[in-house]
JSON list of C-alpha atoms in Angstrom, two decimals:
[
{"chain": "A", "resi": 1, "resn": "UNK", "atom": "CA", "xyz": [7.17, -27.94, -42.60]},
{"chain": "A", "resi": 2, "resn": "UNK", "atom": "CA", "xyz": [7.64, -28.68, -38.28]},
{"chain": "A", "resi": 3, "resn": "UNK", "atom": "CA", "xyz": [10.15, -26.63, -38.81]},
{"chain": "A", "resi": 4, "resn": "UNK", "atom": "CA", "xyz": [8.41, -24.37, -39.70]},
{"chain": "A", "resi": 5, "resn": "UNK", "atom": "CA", "xyz": [5.99, -24.20, -37.28]},
{"chain": "A", "resi": 6, "resn": "UNK", "atom": "CA", "xyz": [8.13, -24.32, -34.54]},
{"chain": "A", "resi": 7, "resn": "UNK", "atom": "CA", "xyz": [9.40, -20.89, -36.21]},
{"chain": "A", "resi": 8, "resn": "UNK", "atom": "CA", "xyz": [6.62, -18.91, -36.43]},
{"chain": "A", "resi": 9, "resn": "UNK", "atom": "CA", "xyz": [4.83, -20.19, -33.10]},
{"chain": "A", "resi": 10, "resn": "UNK", "atom": "CA", "xyz": [7.89, -19.95, -31.05]},
{"chain": "A", "resi": 11, "resn": "UNK", "atom": "CA", "xyz": [6.34, -18.98, -28.01]},
{"chain": "A", "resi": 12, "resn": "UNK", "atom": "CA", "xyz": [3.74, -21.49, -28.16]},
{"chain": "A", "resi": 13, "resn": "UNK", "atom": "CA", "xyz": [6.67, -24.29, -28.60]},
{"chain": "A", "resi": 14, "resn": "UNK", "atom": "CA", "xyz": [8.27, -23.45, -26.03]},
{"chain": "A", "resi": 15, "resn": "UNK", "atom": "CA", "xyz": [5.22, -23.29, -23.08]},
{"chain": "A", "resi": 16, "resn": "UNK", "atom": "CA", "xyz": [3.56, -25.93, -24.40]},
{"chain": "A", "resi": 17, "resn": "UNK", "atom": "CA", "xyz": [7.44, -27.67, -23.01]},
{"chain": "A", "resi": 18, "resn": "UNK", "atom": "CA", "xyz": [7.78, -25.61, -20.24]},
{"chain": "A", "resi": 19, "resn": "UNK", "atom": "CA", "xyz": [4.26, -27.46, -19.13]},
{"chain": "A", "resi": 20, "resn": "UNK", "atom": "CA", "xyz": [4.64, -30.78, -19.82]},
{"chain": "A", "resi": 21, "resn": "UNK", "atom": "CA", "xyz": [8.88, -30.30, -17.64]},
{"chain": "A", "resi": 22, "resn": "UNK", "atom": "CA", "xyz": [6.02, -29.18, -14.72]},
{"chain": "A", "resi": 23, "resn": "UNK", "atom": "CA", "xyz": [3.57, -31.65, -15.46]},
{"chain": "A", "resi": 24, "resn": "UNK", "atom": "CA", "xyz": [6.28, -33.69, -14.85]},
{"chain": "A", "resi": 25, "resn": "UNK", "atom": "CA", "xyz": [7.63, -33.32, -12.03]},
{"chain": "A", "resi": 26, "resn": "UNK", "atom": "CA", "xyz": [4.73, -32.62, -10.25]},
{"chain": "A", "resi": 27, "resn": "UNK", "atom": "CA", "xyz": [3.14, -36.02, -11.33]},
{"chain": "A", "resi": 28, "resn": "UNK", "atom": "CA", "xyz": [6.67, -37.40, -10.37]},
{"chain": "A", "resi": 29, "resn": "UNK", "atom": "CA", "xyz": [7.24, -36.23, -6.66]},
{"chain": "A", "resi": 30, "resn": "UNK", "atom": "CA", "xyz": [10.53, -36.18, -7.83]},
{"chain": "A", "resi": 31, "resn": "UNK", "atom": "CA", "xyz": [11.02, -32.39, -5.15]},
{"chain": "A", "resi": 32, "resn": "UNK", "atom": "CA", "xyz": [8.87, -29.69, -5.23]},
{"chain": "A", "resi": 33, "resn": "UNK", "atom": "CA", "xyz": [8.12, -28.07, -8.54]},
{"chain": "A", "resi": 34, "resn": "UNK", "atom": "CA", "xyz": [7.70, -24.63, -5.95]},
{"chain": "A", "resi": 35, "resn": "UNK", "atom": "CA", "xyz": [11.04, -24.52, -5.19]},
{"chain": "A", "resi": 36, "resn": "UNK", "atom": "CA", "xyz": [12.39, -25.45, -8.80]},
{"chain": "A", "resi": 37, "resn": "UNK", "atom": "CA", "xyz": [10.27, -21.93, -10.17]},
{"chain": "A", "resi": 38, "resn": "UNK", "atom": "CA", "xyz": [11.75, -19.59, -7.09]},
{"chain": "A", "resi": 39, "resn": "UNK", "atom": "CA", "xyz": [15.58, -21.44, -8.08]},
{"chain": "A", "resi": 40, "resn": "UNK", "atom": "CA", "xyz": [14.30, -19.81, -12.30]},
{"chain": "A", "resi": 41, "resn": "UNK", "atom": "CA", "xyz": [13.47, -16.49, -10.80]},
{"chain": "A", "resi": 42, "resn": "UNK", "atom": "CA", "xyz": [16.72, -15.63, -8.68]},
{"chain": "A", "resi": 43, "resn": "UNK", "atom": "CA", "xyz": [18.15, -17.31, -11.66]},
{"chain": "A", "resi": 44, "resn": "UNK", "atom": "CA", "xyz": [16.81, -14.46, -14.04]},
{"chain": "A", "resi": 45, "resn": "UNK", "atom": "CA", "xyz": [16.88, -12.19, -11.27]},
{"chain": "A", "resi": 46, "resn": "UNK", "atom": "CA", "xyz": [21.37, -12.57, -11.53]},
{"chain": "A", "resi": 47, "resn": "UNK", "atom": "CA", "xyz": [21.23, -11.99, -15.46]},
{"chain": "A", "resi": 48, "resn": "UNK", "atom": "CA", "xyz": [19.35, -9.06, -14.63]},
{"chain": "A", "resi": 49, "resn": "UNK", "atom": "CA", "xyz": [22.29, -5.72, -15.88]},
{"chain": "A", "resi": 50, "resn": "UNK", "atom": "CA", "xyz": [22.29, -3.45, -13.14]},
{"chain": "A", "resi": 51, "resn": "UNK", "atom": "CA", "xyz": [20.37, -0.47, -14.18]},
{"chain": "A", "resi": 52, "resn": "UNK", "atom": "CA", "xyz": [23.50, 2.69, -13.75]},
{"chain": "A", "resi": 53, "resn": "UNK", "atom": "CA", "xyz": [22.73, 4.97, -10.72]},
{"chain": "A", "resi": 54, "resn": "UNK", "atom": "CA", "xyz": [23.01, 5.33, -7.05]},
{"chain": "A", "resi": 55, "resn": "UNK", "atom": "CA", "xyz": [21.94, 2.59, -4.46]},
{"chain": "A", "resi": 56, "resn": "UNK", "atom": "CA", "xyz": [22.02, 4.01, -1.81]},
{"chain": "A", "resi": 57, "resn": "UNK", "atom": "CA", "xyz": [20.47, 3.30, 1.17]},
{"chain": "A", "resi": 58, "resn": "UNK", "atom": "CA", "xyz": [19.76, 5.60, 3.45]},
{"chain": "A", "resi": 59, "resn": "UNK", "atom": "CA", "xyz": [17.92, 4.32, 6.40]},
{"chain": "A", "resi": 60, "resn": "UNK", "atom": "CA", "xyz": [16.59, 7.48, 8.98]},
{"chain": "A", "resi": 61, "resn": "UNK", "atom": "CA", "xyz": [16.68, 6.26, 13.01]},
{"chain": "A", "resi": 62, "resn": "UNK", "atom": "CA", "xyz": [14.35, 7.72, 15.89]},
{"chain": "A", "resi": 63, "resn": "UNK", "atom": "CA", "xyz": [17.30, 8.00, 18.89]},
{"chain": "A", "resi": 64, "resn": "UNK", "atom": "CA", "xyz": [16.90, 9.49, 21.80]},
{"chain": "A", "resi": 65, "resn": "UNK", "atom": "CA", "xyz": [18.31, 13.14, 20.93]},
{"chain": "A", "resi": 66, "resn": "UNK", "atom": "CA", "xyz": [15.07, 12.99, 18.49]},
{"chain": "A", "resi": 67, "resn": "UNK", "atom": "CA", "xyz": [13.03, 11.93, 21.07]},
{"chain": "A", "resi": 68, "resn": "UNK", "atom": "CA", "xyz": [13.95, 14.41, 23.60]},
{"chain": "A", "resi": 69, "resn": "UNK", "atom": "CA", "xyz": [13.47, 17.15, 20.33]},
{"chain": "A", "resi": 70, "resn": "UNK", "atom": "CA", "xyz": [10.35, 16.38, 18.48]},
{"chain": "A", "resi": 71, "resn": "UNK", "atom": "CA", "xyz": [8.56, 14.60, 22.97]},
{"chain": "A", "resi": 72, "resn": "UNK", "atom": "CA", "xyz": [7.39, 10.98, 23.84]},
{"chain": "A", "resi": 73, "resn": "UNK", "atom": "CA", "xyz": [6.38, 8.47, 21.30]},
{"chain": "A", "resi": 74, "resn": "UNK", "atom": "CA", "xyz": [4.63, 7.67, 19.86]},
{"chain": "A", "resi": 75, "resn": "UNK", "atom": "CA", "xyz": [4.51, 10.94, 17.67]},
{"chain": "A", "resi": 76, "resn": "UNK", "atom": "CA", "xyz": [1.58, 12.45, 16.43]},
{"chain": "A", "resi": 77, "resn": "UNK", "atom": "CA", "xyz": [0.47, 10.75, 11.85]},
{"chain": "A", "resi": 78, "resn": "UNK", "atom": "CA", "xyz": [0.62, 14.47, 11.58]},
{"chain": "A", "resi": 79, "resn": "UNK", "atom": "CA", "xyz": [4.41, 14.69, 12.50]},
{"chain": "A", "resi": 80, "resn": "UNK", "atom": "CA", "xyz": [4.85, 11.34, 11.26]},
{"chain": "A", "resi": 81, "resn": "UNK", "atom": "CA", "xyz": [3.47, 12.87, 7.95]},
{"chain": "A", "resi": 82, "resn": "UNK", "atom": "CA", "xyz": [5.66, 15.77, 7.48]},
{"chain": "A", "resi": 83, "resn": "UNK", "atom": "CA", "xyz": [9.30, 13.29, 7.79]},
{"chain": "A", "resi": 84, "resn": "UNK", "atom": "CA", "xyz": [7.99, 11.49, 4.88]},
{"chain": "A", "resi": 85, "resn": "UNK", "atom": "CA", "xyz": [6.65, 14.60, 2.87]},
{"chain": "A", "resi": 86, "resn": "UNK", "atom": "CA", "xyz": [10.51, 15.31, 3.35]},
{"chain": "A", "resi": 87, "resn": "UNK", "atom": "CA", "xyz": [11.75, 12.38, 2.54]},
{"chain": "A", "resi": 88, "resn": "UNK", "atom": "CA", "xyz": [10.13, 12.05, -0.10]},
{"chain": "A", "resi": 89, "resn": "UNK", "atom": "CA", "xyz": [11.51, 15.35, -1.68]},
{"chain": "A", "resi": 90, "resn": "UNK", "atom": "CA", "xyz": [14.66, 13.10, -2.42]},
{"chain": "A", "resi": 91, "resn": "UNK", "atom": "CA", "xyz": [12.17, 11.21, -5.22]},
{"chain": "A", "resi": 92, "resn": "UNK", "atom": "CA", "xyz": [13.23, 7.53, -3.08]},
{"chain": "A", "resi": 93, "resn": "UNK", "atom": "CA", "xyz": [11.99, 4.52, -4.56]},
{"chain": "A", "resi": 94, "resn": "UNK", "atom": "CA", "xyz": [10.41, 2.52, -1.27]},
{"chain": "A", "resi": 95, "resn": "UNK", "atom": "CA", "xyz": [9.44, 3.60, 1.81]},
{"chain": "A", "resi": 96, "resn": "UNK", "atom": "CA", "xyz": [9.44, 0.92, 4.86]},
{"chain": "A", "resi": 97, "resn": "UNK", "atom": "CA", "xyz": [8.55, 2.05, 8.27]},
{"chain": "A", "resi": 98, "resn": "UNK", "atom": "CA", "xyz": [9.45, -0.26, 10.77]},
{"chain": "A", "resi": 99, "resn": "UNK", "atom": "CA", "xyz": [7.15, 0.80, 14.03]},
{"chain": "A", "resi": 100, "resn": "UNK", "atom": "CA", "xyz": [2.85, 0.24, 13.97]},
{"chain": "A", "resi": 101, "resn": "UNK", "atom": "CA", "xyz": [0.77, 1.91, 15.34]},
{"chain": "A", "resi": 102, "resn": "UNK", "atom": "CA", "xyz": [-1.12, 0.21, 18.40]},
{"chain": "A", "resi": 103, "resn": "UNK", "atom": "CA", "xyz": [-3.71, 2.46, 19.38]},
{"chain": "A", "resi": 104, "resn": "UNK", "atom": "CA", "xyz": [-4.96, 5.00, 17.22]},
{"chain": "A", "resi": 105, "resn": "UNK", "atom": "CA", "xyz": [-5.03, 8.33, 17.37]},
{"chain": "A", "resi": 106, "resn": "UNK", "atom": "CA", "xyz": [-6.86, 11.17, 19.79]},
{"chain": "A", "resi": 107, "resn": "UNK", "atom": "CA", "xyz": [-7.12, 13.95, 17.72]},
{"chain": "A", "resi": 108, "resn": "UNK", "atom": "CA", "xyz": [-9.37, 16.80, 19.50]},
{"chain": "A", "resi": 109, "resn": "UNK", "atom": "CA", "xyz": [-9.71, 18.60, 17.10]},
{"chain": "A", "resi": 110, "resn": "UNK", "atom": "CA", "xyz": [-11.34, 15.88, 15.00]},
{"chain": "A", "resi": 111, "resn": "UNK", "atom": "CA", "xyz": [-13.48, 14.89, 17.42]},
{"chain": "A", "resi": 112, "resn": "UNK", "atom": "CA", "xyz": [-14.01, 19.28, 17.53]},
{"chain": "A", "resi": 113, "resn": "UNK", "atom": "CA", "xyz": [-15.29, 19.10, 13.59]},
{"chain": "A", "resi": 114, "resn": "UNK", "atom": "CA", "xyz": [-16.91, 15.63, 14.68]},
{"chain": "A", "resi": 115, "resn": "UNK", "atom": "CA", "xyz": [-19.52, 17.47, 16.91]},
{"chain": "A", "resi": 116, "resn": "UNK", "atom": "CA", "xyz": [-19.45, 20.19, 14.68]},
{"chain": "A", "resi": 117, "resn": "UNK", "atom": "CA", "xyz": [-20.64, 18.26, 12.64]},
{"chain": "A", "resi": 118, "resn": "UNK", "atom": "CA", "xyz": [-23.16, 17.30, 14.06]},
{"chain": "A", "resi": 119, "resn": "UNK", "atom": "CA", "xyz": [-24.61, 19.83, 15.95]},
{"chain": "A", "resi": 120, "resn": "UNK", "atom": "CA", "xyz": [-24.75, 21.36, 12.02]},
{"chain": "A", "resi": 121, "resn": "UNK", "atom": "CA", "xyz": [-26.52, 18.19, 10.93]},
{"chain": "A", "resi": 122, "resn": "UNK", "atom": "CA", "xyz": [-28.93, 18.39, 13.20]},
{"chain": "A", "resi": 123, "resn": "UNK", "atom": "CA", "xyz": [-29.88, 22.70, 13.16]},
{"chain": "A", "resi": 124, "resn": "UNK", "atom": "CA", "xyz": [-30.13, 21.61, 9.14]},
{"chain": "A", "resi": 125, "resn": "UNK", "atom": "CA", "xyz": [-32.71, 18.83, 9.82]},
{"chain": "A", "resi": 126, "resn": "UNK", "atom": "CA", "xyz": [-34.73, 21.14, 12.43]},
{"chain": "A", "resi": 127, "resn": "UNK", "atom": "CA", "xyz": [-34.82, 24.19, 9.78]},
{"chain": "A", "resi": 128, "resn": "UNK", "atom": "CA", "xyz": [-36.40, 21.48, 7.48]},
{"chain": "A", "resi": 129, "resn": "UNK", "atom": "CA", "xyz": [-39.03, 20.33, 10.15]},
{"chain": "A", "resi": 130, "resn": "UNK", "atom": "CA", "xyz": [-39.60, 24.04, 10.36]},
{"chain": "A", "resi": 131, "resn": "UNK", "atom": "CA", "xyz": [-40.66, 24.60, 6.83]},
{"chain": "A", "resi": 132, "resn": "UNK", "atom": "CA", "xyz": [-42.32, 21.92, 5.68]},
{"chain": "A", "resi": 133, "resn": "UNK", "atom": "CA", "xyz": [-45.95, 22.85, 6.17]},
{"chain": "A", "resi": 134, "resn": "UNK", "atom": "CA", "xyz": [-48.25, 21.72, 8.68]},
{"chain": "A", "resi": 135, "resn": "UNK", "atom": "CA", "xyz": [-52.13, 20.62, 7.55]},
{"chain": "A", "resi": 136, "resn": "UNK", "atom": "CA", "xyz": [-54.03, 19.75, 10.76]},
{"chain": "A", "resi": 137, "resn": "UNK", "atom": "CA", "xyz": [-57.12, 17.72, 10.45]},
{"chain": "A", "resi": 138, "resn": "UNK", "atom": "CA", "xyz": [-59.99, 17.30, 12.25]}
]
């Protein structure tokens, strides 16, 4: 009977066993159970088969030649985005950027558009005010 329960609820029995092991380790103070968890994770990742295919890592470096051709650093975010779009054409699994945009970008075109938007809002409000009927109350 116990064997039949064990077979039908194998995942629950396994989870209960692992829980009891970690509880015993935590209360006994033998070591840090978090380290055991990381060790088990590393072990499981080493068992995982490596998928076939190319395992190329490509580094794109901003060197002196690129700075001479494109211009001084920091480059505009639009230029960085175009570069990332070109990199994305090869469908990479991951892309990492090793720089931080420290200062906000000054985009004069965006500032002009925001100014025009504000001007349009004010003109629209004036037009609405002129359309409202004005009643004279003595």
